[in-house]
PDB file of N, CA and C in Angstrom:
ATOM      1  N   MET A 113      12.403  -8.127 -17.986  1.00  0.00           N
ATOM      2  CA  MET A 113      10.961  -8.008 -17.939  1.00  0.00           C
ATOM      3  C   MET A 113      10.449  -7.939 -16.493  1.00  0.00           C
ATOM      4  N   SER A 114      11.141  -8.623 -15.592  1.00  0.00           N
ATOM      5  CA  SER A 114      10.717  -8.627 -14.189  1.00  0.00           C
ATOM      6  C   SER A 114      10.730  -7.229 -13.586  1.00  0.00           C
ATOM      7  N   TRP A 115      11.711  -6.427 -13.965  1.00  0.00           N
ATOM      8  CA  TRP A 115      11.783  -5.063 -13.440  1.00  0.00           C
ATOM      9  C   TRP A 115      10.625  -4.218 -13.952  1.00  0.00           C
ATOM     10  N   ILE A 116      10.192  -4.462 -15.167  1.00  0.00           N
ATOM     11  CA  ILE A 116       9.036  -3.745 -15.715  1.00  0.00           C
ATOM     12  C   ILE A 116       7.780  -4.153 -14.953  1.00  0.00           C
ATOM     13  N   PHE A 117       7.623  -5.466 -14.707  1.00  0.00           N
ATOM     14  CA  PHE A 117       6.491  -5.935 -13.909  1.00  0.00           C
ATOM     15  C   PHE A 117       6.497  -5.274 -12.538  1.00  0.00           C
ATOM     16  N   LEU A 118       7.680  -5.201 -11.938  1.00  0.00           N
ATOM     17  CA  LEU A 118       7.804  -4.627 -10.602  1.00  0.00           C
ATOM     18  C   LEU A 118       7.467  -3.138 -10.605  1.00  0.00           C
ATOM     19  N   LEU A 119       7.927  -2.419 -11.606  1.00  0.00           N
ATOM     20  CA  LEU A 119       7.620  -0.992 -11.709  1.00  0.00           C
ATOM     21  C   LEU A 119       6.108  -0.780 -11.785  1.00  0.00           C
ATOM     22  N   PHE A 120       5.441  -1.519 -12.662  1.00  0.00           N
ATOM     23  CA  PHE A 120       4.000  -1.348 -12.807  1.00  0.00           C
ATOM     24  C   PHE A 120       3.243  -1.839 -11.575  1.00  0.00           C
ATOM     25  N   ALA A 121       3.760  -2.858 -10.903  1.00  0.00           N
ATOM     26  CA  ALA A 121       3.154  -3.307  -9.650  1.00  0.00           C
ATOM     27  C   ALA A 121       3.213  -2.183  -8.612  1.00  0.00           C
ATOM     28  N   GLY A 122       4.344  -1.485  -8.550  1.00  0.00           N
ATOM     29  CA  GLY A 122       4.486  -0.361  -7.624  1.00  0.00           C
ATOM     30  C   GLY A 122       3.572   0.791  -7.974  1.00  0.00           C
ATOM     31  N   LEU A 123       3.438   1.073  -9.270  1.00  0.00           N
ATOM     32  CA  LEU A 123       2.535   2.147  -9.688  1.00  0.00           C
ATOM     33  C   LEU A 123       1.088   1.807  -9.348  1.00  0.00           C
ATOM     34  N   LEU A 124       0.716   0.545  -9.530  1.00  0.00           N
ATOM     35  CA  LEU A 124      -0.644   0.135  -9.155  1.00  0.00           C
ATOM     36  C   LEU A 124      -0.850   0.172  -7.643  1.00  0.00           C
ATOM     37  N   GLU A 125       0.226  -0.006  -6.896  1.00  0.00           N
ATOM     38  CA  GLU A 125       0.106   0.126  -5.444  1.00  0.00           C
ATOM     39  C   GLU A 125      -0.268   1.554  -5.073  1.00  0.00           C
ATOM     40  N   ILE A 126       0.307   2.522  -5.774  1.00  0.00           N
ATOM     41  CA  ILE A 126      -0.059   3.921  -5.547  1.00  0.00           C
ATOM     42  C   ILE A 126      -1.537   4.129  -5.872  1.00  0.00           C
ATOM     43  N   VAL A 127      -1.977   3.567  -6.992  1.00  0.00           N
ATOM     44  CA  VAL A 127      -3.379   3.713  -7.402  1.00  0.00           C
ATOM     45  C   VAL A 127      -4.312   3.162  -6.333  1.00  0.00           C
ATOM     46  N   TRP A 128      -4.019   1.941  -5.846  1.00  0.00           N
ATOM     47  CA  TRP A 128      -4.962   1.379  -4.874  1.00  0.00           C
ATOM     48  C   TRP A 128      -4.914   2.102  -3.538  1.00  0.00           C
ATOM     49  N   ALA A 129      -3.766   2.638  -3.161  1.00  0.00           N
ATOM     50  CA  ALA A 129      -3.704   3.391  -1.903  1.00  0.00           C
ATOM     51  C   ALA A 129      -4.523   4.678  -1.994  1.00  0.00           C
ATOM     52  N   VAL A 130      -4.388   5.378  -3.109  1.00  0.00           N
ATOM     53  CA  VAL A 130      -5.156   6.612  -3.301  1.00  0.00           C
ATOM     54  C   VAL A 130      -6.651   6.294  -3.408  1.00  0.00           C
ATOM     55  N   ALA A 131      -6.985   5.240  -4.147  1.00  0.00           N
ATOM     56  CA  ALA A 131      -8.395   4.848  -4.275  1.00  0.00           C
ATOM     57  C   ALA A 131      -8.978   4.456  -2.919  1.00  0.00           C
ATOM     58  N   MET A 132      -8.167   3.803  -2.076  1.00  0.00           N
ATOM     59  CA  MET A 132      -8.647   3.438  -0.746  1.00  0.00           C
ATOM     60  C   MET A 132      -8.981   4.696   0.055  1.00  0.00           C
ATOM     61  N   LYS A 133      -8.131   5.701  -0.037  1.00  0.00           N
ATOM     62  CA  LYS A 133      -8.386   6.966   0.650  1.00  0.00           C
ATOM     63  C   LYS A 133      -9.670   7.598   0.121  1.00  0.00           C
ATOM     64  N   GLN A 134      -9.835   7.584  -1.199  1.00  0.00           N
ATOM     65  CA  GLN A 134     -11.007   8.189  -1.824  1.00  0.00           C
ATOM     66  C   GLN A 134     -12.290   7.393  -1.579  1.00  0.00           C
ATOM     67  N   SER A 135     -12.167   6.132  -1.189  1.00  0.00           N
ATOM     68  CA  SER A 135     -13.351   5.296  -0.972  1.00  0.00           C
ATOM     69  C   SER A 135     -14.119   5.675   0.299  1.00  0.00           C
ATOM     70  N   ALA A 136     -13.514   6.494   1.142  1.00  0.00           N
ATOM     71  CA  ALA A 136     -14.148   6.934   2.398  1.00  0.00           C
ATOM     72  C   ALA A 136     -14.599   5.733   3.222  1.00  0.00           C
ATOM     73  N   GLY A 137     -13.652   4.849   3.474  1.00  0.00           N
ATOM     74  CA  GLY A 137     -13.961   3.665   4.288  1.00  0.00           C
ATOM     75  C   GLY A 137     -14.847   2.670   3.558  1.00  0.00           C
ATOM     76  N   PHE A 138     -14.634   2.546   2.264  1.00  0.00           N
ATOM     77  CA  PHE A 138     -15.379   1.620   1.395  1.00  0.00           C
ATOM     78  C   PHE A 138     -16.860   1.981   1.271  1.00  0.00           C
ATOM     79  N   THR A 139     -17.185   3.261   1.447  1.00  0.00           N
ATOM     80  CA  THR A 139     -18.578   3.697   1.324  1.00  0.00           C
ATOM     81  C   THR A 139     -18.884   4.258  -0.066  1.00  0.00           C
ATOM     82  N   ARG A 140     -17.868   4.462  -0.892  1.00  0.00           N
ATOM     83  CA  ARG A 140     -18.069   4.970  -2.249  1.00  0.00           C
ATOM     84  C   ARG A 140     -17.703   3.856  -3.235  1.00  0.00           C
ATOM     85  N   LEU A 141     -18.638   3.536  -4.127  1.00  0.00           N
ATOM     86  CA  LEU A 141     -18.509   2.367  -4.993  1.00  0.00           C
ATOM     87  C   LEU A 141     -17.311   2.431  -5.928  1.00  0.00           C
ATOM     88  N   TRP A 142     -17.193   3.481  -6.728  1.00  0.00           N
ATOM     89  CA  TRP A 142     -16.160   3.490  -7.779  1.00  0.00           C
ATOM     90  C   TRP A 142     -14.743   3.532  -7.231  1.00  0.00           C
ATOM     91  N   PRO A 143     -14.448   4.353  -6.238  1.00  0.00           N
ATOM     92  CA  PRO A 143     -13.093   4.263  -5.680  1.00  0.00           C
ATOM     93  C   PRO A 143     -12.797   2.889  -5.076  1.00  0.00           C
ATOM     94  N   THR A 144     -13.805   2.271  -4.463  1.00  0.00           N
ATOM     95  CA  THR A 144     -13.619   0.937  -3.897  1.00  0.00           C
ATOM     96  C   THR A 144     -13.352  -0.080  -4.996  1.00  0.00           C
ATOM     97  N   ALA A 145     -14.070   0.030  -6.118  1.00  0.00           N
ATOM     98  CA  ALA A 145     -13.855  -0.882  -7.251  1.00  0.00           C
ATOM     99  C   ALA A 145     -12.468  -0.685  -7.854  1.00  0.00           C
ATOM    100  N   VAL A 146     -12.063   0.565  -8.029  1.00  0.00           N
ATOM    101  CA  VAL A 146     -10.722   0.855  -8.554  1.00  0.00           C
ATOM    102  C   VAL A 146      -9.668   0.281  -7.622  1.00  0.00           C
ATOM    103  N   MET A 147      -9.878   0.431  -6.334  1.00  0.00           N
ATOM    104  CA  MET A 147      -8.938  -0.105  -5.355  1.00  0.00           C
ATOM    105  C   MET A 147      -8.810  -1.625  -5.506  1.00  0.00           C
ATOM    106  N   GLY A 148      -9.931  -2.312  -5.587  1.00  0.00           N
ATOM    107  CA  GLY A 148      -9.895  -3.766  -5.692  1.00  0.00           C
ATOM    108  C   GLY A 148      -9.201  -4.253  -6.953  1.00  0.00           C
ATOM    109  N   VAL A 149      -9.525  -3.651  -8.074  1.00  0.00           N
ATOM    110  CA  VAL A 149      -8.915  -4.056  -9.352  1.00  0.00           C
ATOM    111  C   VAL A 149      -7.419  -3.754  -9.352  1.00  0.00           C
ATOM    112  N   SER A 150      -7.047  -2.570  -8.880  1.00  0.00           N
ATOM    113  CA  SER A 150      -5.623  -2.217  -8.890  1.00  0.00           C
ATOM    114  C   SER A 150      -4.835  -3.042  -7.878  1.00  0.00           C
ATOM    115  N   MET A 151      -5.460  -3.448  -6.782  1.00  0.00           N
ATOM    116  CA  MET A 151      -4.792  -4.331  -5.817  1.00  0.00           C
ATOM    117  C   MET A 151      -4.486  -5.680  -6.449  1.00  0.00           C
ATOM    118  N   ILE A 152      -5.478  -6.241  -7.109  1.00  0.00           N
ATOM    119  CA  ILE A 152      -5.277  -7.537  -7.770  1.00  0.00           C
ATOM    120  C   ILE A 152      -4.168  -7.423  -8.813  1.00  0.00           C
ATOM    121  N   GLY A 153      -4.203  -6.356  -9.615  1.00  0.00           N
ATOM    122  CA  GLY A 153      -3.160  -6.155 -10.622  1.00  0.00           C
ATOM    123  C   GLY A 153      -1.786  -5.973 -10.002  1.00  0.00           C
ATOM    124  N   SER A 154      -1.724  -5.208  -8.921  1.00  0.00           N
ATOM    125  CA  SER A 154      -0.447  -4.959  -8.255  1.00  0.00           C
ATOM    126  C   SER A 154       0.150  -6.243  -7.702  1.00  0.00           C
ATOM    127  N   PHE A 155      -0.669  -7.022  -7.003  1.00  0.00           N
ATOM    128  CA  PHE A 155      -0.180  -8.283  -6.445  1.00  0.00           C
ATOM    129  C   PHE A 155       0.189  -9.274  -7.547  1.00  0.00           C
ATOM    130  N   GLY A 156      -0.602  -9.294  -8.615  1.00  0.00           N
ATOM    131  CA  GLY A 156      -0.302 -10.197  -9.731  1.00  0.00           C
ATOM    132  C   GLY A 156       1.021  -9.872 -10.393  1.00  0.00           C
ATOM    133  N   LEU A 157       1.255  -8.586 -10.645  1.00  0.00           N
ATOM    134  CA  LEU A 157       2.525  -8.186 -11.260  1.00  0.00           C
ATOM    135  C   LEU A 157       3.699  -8.412 -10.310  1.00  0.00           C
ATOM    136  N   LEU A 158       3.475  -8.179  -9.024  1.00  0.00           N
ATOM    137  CA  LEU A 158       4.531  -8.463  -8.038  1.00  0.00           C
ATOM    138  C   LEU A 158       4.884  -9.944  -8.060  1.00  0.00           C
ATOM    139  N   ALA A 159       3.883 -10.786  -8.131  1.00  0.00           N
ATOM    140  CA  ALA A 159       4.130 -12.229  -8.180  1.00  0.00           C
ATOM    141  C   ALA A 159       4.918 -12.611  -9.426  1.00  0.00           C
ATOM    142  N   LEU A 160       4.590 -11.999 -10.557  1.00  0.00           N
ATOM    143  CA  LEU A 160       5.350 -12.272 -11.785  1.00  0.00           C
ATOM    144  C   LEU A 160       6.795 -11.812 -11.640  1.00  0.00           C
ATOM    145  N   ALA A 161       7.003 -10.650 -11.054  1.00  0.00           N
ATOM    146  CA  ALA A 161       8.363 -10.142 -10.867  1.00  0.00           C
ATOM    147  C   ALA A 161       9.174 -11.054  -9.949  1.00  0.00           C
ATOM    148  N   MET A 162       8.505 -11.630  -8.952  1.00  0.00           N
ATOM    149  CA  MET A 162       9.200 -12.479  -7.984  1.00  0.00           C
ATOM    150  C   MET A 162       9.591 -13.841  -8.558  1.00  0.00           C
ATOM    151  N   ARG A 163       9.160 -14.133  -9.752  1.00  0.00           N
ATOM    152  CA  ARG A 163       9.618 -15.381 -10.371  1.00  0.00           C
ATOM    153  C   ARG A 163      11.125 -15.379 -10.559  1.00  0.00           C
ATOM    154  N   THR A 164      11.684 -14.201 -10.843  1.00  0.00           N
ATOM    155  CA  THR A 164      13.129 -14.140 -11.089  1.00  0.00           C
ATOM    156  C   THR A 164      13.875 -13.199 -10.146  1.00  0.00           C
ATOM    157  N   LEU A 165      13.186 -12.251  -9.529  1.00  0.00           N
ATOM    158  CA  LEU A 165      13.860 -11.325  -8.615  1.00  0.00           C
ATOM    159  C   LEU A 165      13.850 -11.901  -7.200  1.00  0.00           C
ATOM    160  N   PRO A 166      14.882 -11.610  -6.419  1.00  0.00           N
ATOM    161  CA  PRO A 166      14.885 -12.053  -5.030  1.00  0.00           C
ATOM    162  C   PRO A 166      13.722 -11.435  -4.252  1.00  0.00           C
ATOM    163  N   LEU A 167      13.186 -12.173  -3.315  1.00  0.00           N
ATOM    164  CA  LEU A 167      12.065 -11.724  -2.499  1.00  0.00           C
ATOM    165  C   LEU A 167      12.342 -10.368  -1.853  1.00  0.00           C
ATOM    166  N   GLY A 168      13.458 -10.253  -1.159  1.00  0.00           N
ATOM    167  CA  GLY A 168      13.774  -9.014  -0.450  1.00  0.00           C
ATOM    168  C   GLY A 168      13.849  -7.819  -1.371  1.00  0.00           C
ATOM    169  N   THR A 169      14.505  -7.991  -2.497  1.00  0.00           N
ATOM    170  CA  THR A 169      14.636  -6.896  -3.455  1.00  0.00           C
ATOM    171  C   THR A 169      13.278  -6.497  -4.009  1.00  0.00           C
ATOM    172  N   ALA A 170      12.516  -7.469  -4.480  1.00  0.00           N
ATOM    173  CA  ALA A 170      11.214  -7.178  -5.089  1.00  0.00           C
ATOM    174  C   ALA A 170      10.278  -6.504  -4.090  1.00  0.00           C
ATOM    175  N   TYR A 171      10.219  -7.027  -2.897  1.00  0.00           N
ATOM    176  CA  TYR A 171       9.284  -6.489  -1.913  1.00  0.00           C
ATOM    177  C   TYR A 171       9.669  -5.078  -1.483  1.00  0.00           C
ATOM    178  N   VAL A 172      10.957  -4.852  -1.252  1.00  0.00           N
ATOM    179  CA  VAL A 172      11.402  -3.525  -0.823  1.00  0.00           C
ATOM    180  C   VAL A 172      11.158  -2.492  -1.929  1.00  0.00           C
ATOM    181  N   ILE A 173      11.468  -2.837  -3.157  1.00  0.00           N
ATOM    182  CA  ILE A 173      11.251  -1.901  -4.272  1.00  0.00           C
ATOM    183  C   ILE A 173       9.756  -1.627  -4.426  1.00  0.00           C
ATOM    184  N   TRP A 174       8.926  -2.658  -4.369  1.00  0.00           N
ATOM    185  CA  TRP A 174       7.472  -2.515  -4.517  1.00  0.00           C
ATOM    186  C   TRP A 174       6.894  -1.596  -3.436  1.00  0.00           C
ATOM    187  N   THR A 175       7.251  -1.862  -2.185  1.00  0.00           N
ATOM    188  CA  THR A 175       6.714  -1.032  -1.105  1.00  0.00           C
ATOM    189  C   THR A 175       7.279   0.379  -1.151  1.00  0.00           C
ATOM    190  N   GLY A 176       8.532   0.510  -1.568  1.00  0.00           N
ATOM    191  CA  GLY A 176       9.140   1.836  -1.670  1.00  0.00           C
ATOM    192  C   GLY A 176       8.472   2.694  -2.729  1.00  0.00           C
ATOM    193  N   ILE A 177       8.220   2.105  -3.896  1.00  0.00           N
ATOM    194  CA  ILE A 177       7.513   2.839  -4.954  1.00  0.00           C
ATOM    195  C   ILE A 177       6.141   3.265  -4.431  1.00  0.00           C
ATOM    196  N   GLY A 178       5.447   2.356  -3.779  1.00  0.00           N
ATOM    197  CA  GLY A 178       4.127   2.672  -3.247  1.00  0.00           C
ATOM    198  C   GLY A 178       4.169   3.744  -2.176  1.00  0.00           C
ATOM    199  N   ALA A 179       5.111   3.645  -1.257  1.00  0.00           N
ATOM    200  CA  ALA A 179       5.194   4.602  -0.153  1.00  0.00           C
ATOM    201  C   ALA A 179       5.540   5.999  -0.639  1.00  0.00           C
ATOM    202  N   VAL A 180       6.586   6.099  -1.441  1.00  0.00           N
ATOM    203  CA  VAL A 180       7.003   7.419  -1.927  1.00  0.00           C
ATOM    204  C   VAL A 180       5.967   7.971  -2.906  1.00  0.00           C
ATOM    205  N   GLY A 181       5.432   7.110  -3.755  1.00  0.00           N
ATOM    206  CA  GLY A 181       4.416   7.565  -4.703  1.00  0.00           C
ATOM    207  C   GLY A 181       3.164   8.063  -4.005  1.00  0.00           C
ATOM    208  N   ALA A 182       2.703   7.337  -2.991  1.00  0.00           N
ATOM    209  CA  ALA A 182       1.524   7.772  -2.243  1.00  0.00           C
ATOM    210  C   ALA A 182       1.802   9.085  -1.515  1.00  0.00           C
ATOM    211  N   PHE A 183       3.003   9.226  -0.985  1.00  0.00           N
ATOM    212  CA  PHE A 183       3.400  10.477  -0.336  1.00  0.00           C
ATOM    213  C   PHE A 183       3.331  11.638  -1.324  1.00  0.00           C
ATOM    214  N   LEU A 184       3.878  11.442  -2.525  1.00  0.00           N
ATOM    215  CA  LEU A 184       3.885  12.503  -3.530  1.00  0.00           C
ATOM    216  C   LEU A 184       2.478  12.843  -4.016  1.00  0.00           C
ATOM    217  N   VAL A 185       1.661  11.829  -4.253  1.00  0.00           N
ATOM    218  CA  VAL A 185       0.275  12.073  -4.685  1.00  0.00           C
ATOM    219  C   VAL A 185      -0.493  12.790  -3.572  1.00  0.00           C
ATOM    220  N   GLY A 186      -0.303  12.355  -2.338  1.00  0.00           N
ATOM    221  CA  GLY A 186      -0.974  13.008  -1.217  1.00  0.00           C
ATOM    222  C   GLY A 186      -0.608  14.478  -1.101  1.00  0.00           C
ATOM    223  N   ALA A 187       0.674  14.775  -1.286  1.00  0.00           N
ATOM    224  CA  ALA A 187       1.126  16.160  -1.190  1.00  0.00           C
ATOM    225  C   ALA A 187       0.652  16.984  -2.391  1.00  0.00           C
ATOM    226  N   ALA A 188       0.714  16.406  -3.582  1.00  0.00           N
ATOM    227  CA  ALA A 188       0.391  17.151  -4.797  1.00  0.00           C
ATOM    228  C   ALA A 188      -1.111  17.342  -5.013  1.00  0.00           C
ATOM    229  N   PHE A 189      -1.909  16.340  -4.650  1.00  0.00           N
ATOM    230  CA  PHE A 189      -3.322  16.383  -5.015  1.00  0.00           C
ATOM    231  C   PHE A 189      -4.298  16.366  -3.843  1.00  0.00           C
ATOM    232  N   LEU A 190      -3.841  15.952  -2.672  1.00  0.00           N
ATOM    233  CA  LEU A 190      -4.761  15.815  -1.548  1.00  0.00           C
ATOM    234  C   LEU A 190      -4.491  16.814  -0.424  1.00  0.00           C
ATOM    235  N   GLY A 191      -3.568  17.730  -0.662  1.00  0.00           N
ATOM    236  CA  GLY A 191      -3.298  18.774   0.313  1.00  0.00           C
ATOM    237  C   GLY A 191      -2.580  18.321   1.571  1.00  0.00           C
ATOM    238  N   GLU A 192      -1.885  17.192   1.494  1.00  0.00           N
ATOM    239  CA  GLU A 192      -1.158  16.719   2.668  1.00  0.00           C
ATOM    240  C   GLU A 192       0.122  17.528   2.861  1.00  0.00           C
ATOM    241  N   ALA A 193       0.576  17.595   4.092  1.00  0.00           N
ATOM    242  CA  ALA A 193       1.728  18.429   4.452  1.00  0.00           C
ATOM    243  C   ALA A 193       2.992  17.991   3.716  1.00  0.00           C
ATOM    244  N   LEU A 194       3.744  18.964   3.275  1.00  0.00           N
ATOM    245  CA  LEU A 194       5.024  18.734   2.603  1.00  0.00           C
ATOM    246  C   LEU A 194       6.094  19.460   3.424  1.00  0.00           C
ATOM    247  N   THR A 195       6.477  18.836   4.533  1.00  0.00           N
ATOM    248  CA  THR A 195       7.430  19.441   5.457  1.00  0.00           C
ATOM    249  C   THR A 195       8.844  18.938   5.150  1.00  0.00           C
ATOM    250  N   PRO A 196       9.851  19.674   5.597  1.00  0.00           N
ATOM    251  CA  PRO A 196      11.224  19.210   5.377  1.00  0.00           C
ATOM    252  C   PRO A 196      11.484  17.813   5.949  1.00  0.00           C
ATOM    253  N   LEU A 197      10.923  17.502   7.087  1.00  0.00           N
ATOM    254  CA  LEU A 197      11.135  16.193   7.701  1.00  0.00           C
ATOM    255  C   LEU A 197      10.508  15.078   6.855  1.00  0.00           C
ATOM    256  N   ARG A 198       9.307  15.306   6.338  1.00  0.00           N
ATOM    257  CA  ARG A 198       8.653  14.302   5.482  1.00  0.00           C
ATOM    258  C   ARG A 198       9.411  14.146   4.167  1.00  0.00           C
ATOM    259  N   ILE A 199       9.895  15.241   3.621  1.00  0.00           N
ATOM    260  CA  ILE A 199      10.694  15.166   2.387  1.00  0.00           C
ATOM    261  C   ILE A 199      11.974  14.385   2.656  1.00  0.00           C
ATOM    262  N   GLY A 200      12.612  14.657   3.778  1.00  0.00           N
ATOM    263  CA  GLY A 200      13.827  13.926   4.151  1.00  0.00           C
ATOM    264  C   GLY A 200      13.575  12.438   4.291  1.00  0.00           C
ATOM    265  N   ALA A 201      12.436  12.083   4.875  1.00  0.00           N
ATOM    266  CA  ALA A 201      12.090  10.668   5.015  1.00  0.00           C
ATOM    267  C   ALA A 201      11.909  10.019   3.644  1.00  0.00           C
ATOM    268  N   ALA A 202      11.257  10.714   2.728  1.00  0.00           N
ATOM    269  CA  ALA A 202      11.066  10.185   1.368  1.00  0.00           C
ATOM    270  C   ALA A 202      12.407  10.029   0.655  1.00  0.00           C
ATOM    271  N   VAL A 203      13.309  10.976   0.857  1.00  0.00           N
ATOM    272  CA  VAL A 203      14.643  10.888   0.252  1.00  0.00           C
ATOM    273  C   VAL A 203      15.391   9.673   0.799  1.00  0.00           C
ATOM    274  N   LEU A 204      15.256   9.409   2.088  1.00  0.00           N
ATOM    275  CA  LEU A 204      15.895   8.231   2.668  1.00  0.00           C
ATOM    276  C   LEU A 204      15.323   6.941   2.077  1.00  0.00           C
ATOM    277  N   ILE A 205      14.007   6.903   1.858  1.00  0.00           N
ATOM    278  CA  ILE A 205      13.401   5.719   1.246  1.00  0.00           C
ATOM    279  C   ILE A 205      13.945   5.511  -0.161  1.00  0.00           C
ATOM    280  N   VAL A 206      13.984   6.579  -0.946  1.00  0.00           N
ATOM    281  CA  VAL A 206      14.502   6.478  -2.318  1.00  0.00           C
ATOM    282  C   VAL A 206      15.968   6.065  -2.304  1.00  0.00           C
ATOM    283  N   SER A 207      16.742   6.596  -1.369  1.00  0.00           N
ATOM    284  CA  SER A 207      18.150   6.199  -1.252  1.00  0.00           C
ATOM    285  C   SER A 207      18.267   4.703  -0.971  1.00  0.00           C
ATOM    286  N   GLY A 208      17.433   4.203  -0.097  1.00  0.00           N
ATOM    287  CA  GLY A 208      17.431   2.772   0.201  1.00  0.00           C
ATOM    288  C   GLY A 208      17.062   1.942  -1.016  1.00  0.00           C
ATOM    289  N   LEU A 209      16.113   2.420  -1.809  1.00  0.00           N
ATOM    290  CA  LEU A 209      15.729   1.707  -3.028  1.00  0.00           C
ATOM    291  C   LEU A 209      16.891   1.634  -4.006  1.00  0.00           C
ATOM    292  N   ILE A 210      17.609   2.729  -4.148  1.00  0.00           N
ATOM    293  CA  ILE A 210      18.757   2.765  -5.052  1.00  0.00           C
ATOM    294  C   ILE A 210      19.828   1.770  -4.585  1.00  0.00           C
ATOM    295  N   VAL A 211      20.116   1.786  -3.302  1.00  0.00           N
ATOM    296  CA  VAL A 211      21.114   0.853  -2.774  1.00  0.00           C
ATOM    297  C   VAL A 211      20.658  -0.588  -2.961  1.00  0.00           C
ATOM    298  N   MET A 212      19.376  -0.859  -2.735  1.00  0.00           N
ATOM    299  CA  MET A 212      18.852  -2.219  -2.919  1.00  0.00           C
ATOM    300  C   MET A 212      18.997  -2.663  -4.372  1.00  0.00           C
ATOM    301  N   LYS A 213      18.713  -1.749  -5.303  1.00  0.00           N
ATOM    302  CA  LYS A 213      18.842  -2.085  -6.726  1.00  0.00           C
ATOM    303  C   LYS A 213      20.301  -2.369  -7.097  1.00  0.00           C
ATOM    304  N   ILE A 214      21.210  -1.575  -6.577  1.00  0.00           N
ATOM    305  CA  ILE A 214      22.639  -1.753  -6.852  1.00  0.00           C
ATOM    306  C   ILE A 214      23.123  -3.077  -6.269  1.00  0.00           C
ATOM    307  N   ALA A 215      22.647  -3.390  -5.059  1.00  0.00           N
ATOM    308  CA  ALA A 215      23.089  -4.611  -4.379  1.00  0.00           C
ATOM    309  C   ALA A 215      22.518  -5.828  -5.068  1.00  0.00           C
TER     310      ALA A 215
END
């Protein structure tokens, strides 16, 4: 169950990062509200996952899901650059997540 909590915590991290971008520096109400709610949910689920998962593993997986997910959403929906170097960096992050999970 902890891995499910961690997965959803990471997905909510993507939501709050995108909502933060859309909030235009907290000047738009609804994106700011979505950001706040998804942040609370993300941290809450991370805390539940950390009841049984090691700190290092949980934190690295959580931030990795958020980082790669935000990168993909930015490229797919926000017109951010999708260069070979950025793709390579994302692949390295995912590789690290896989190794962390195996370890």
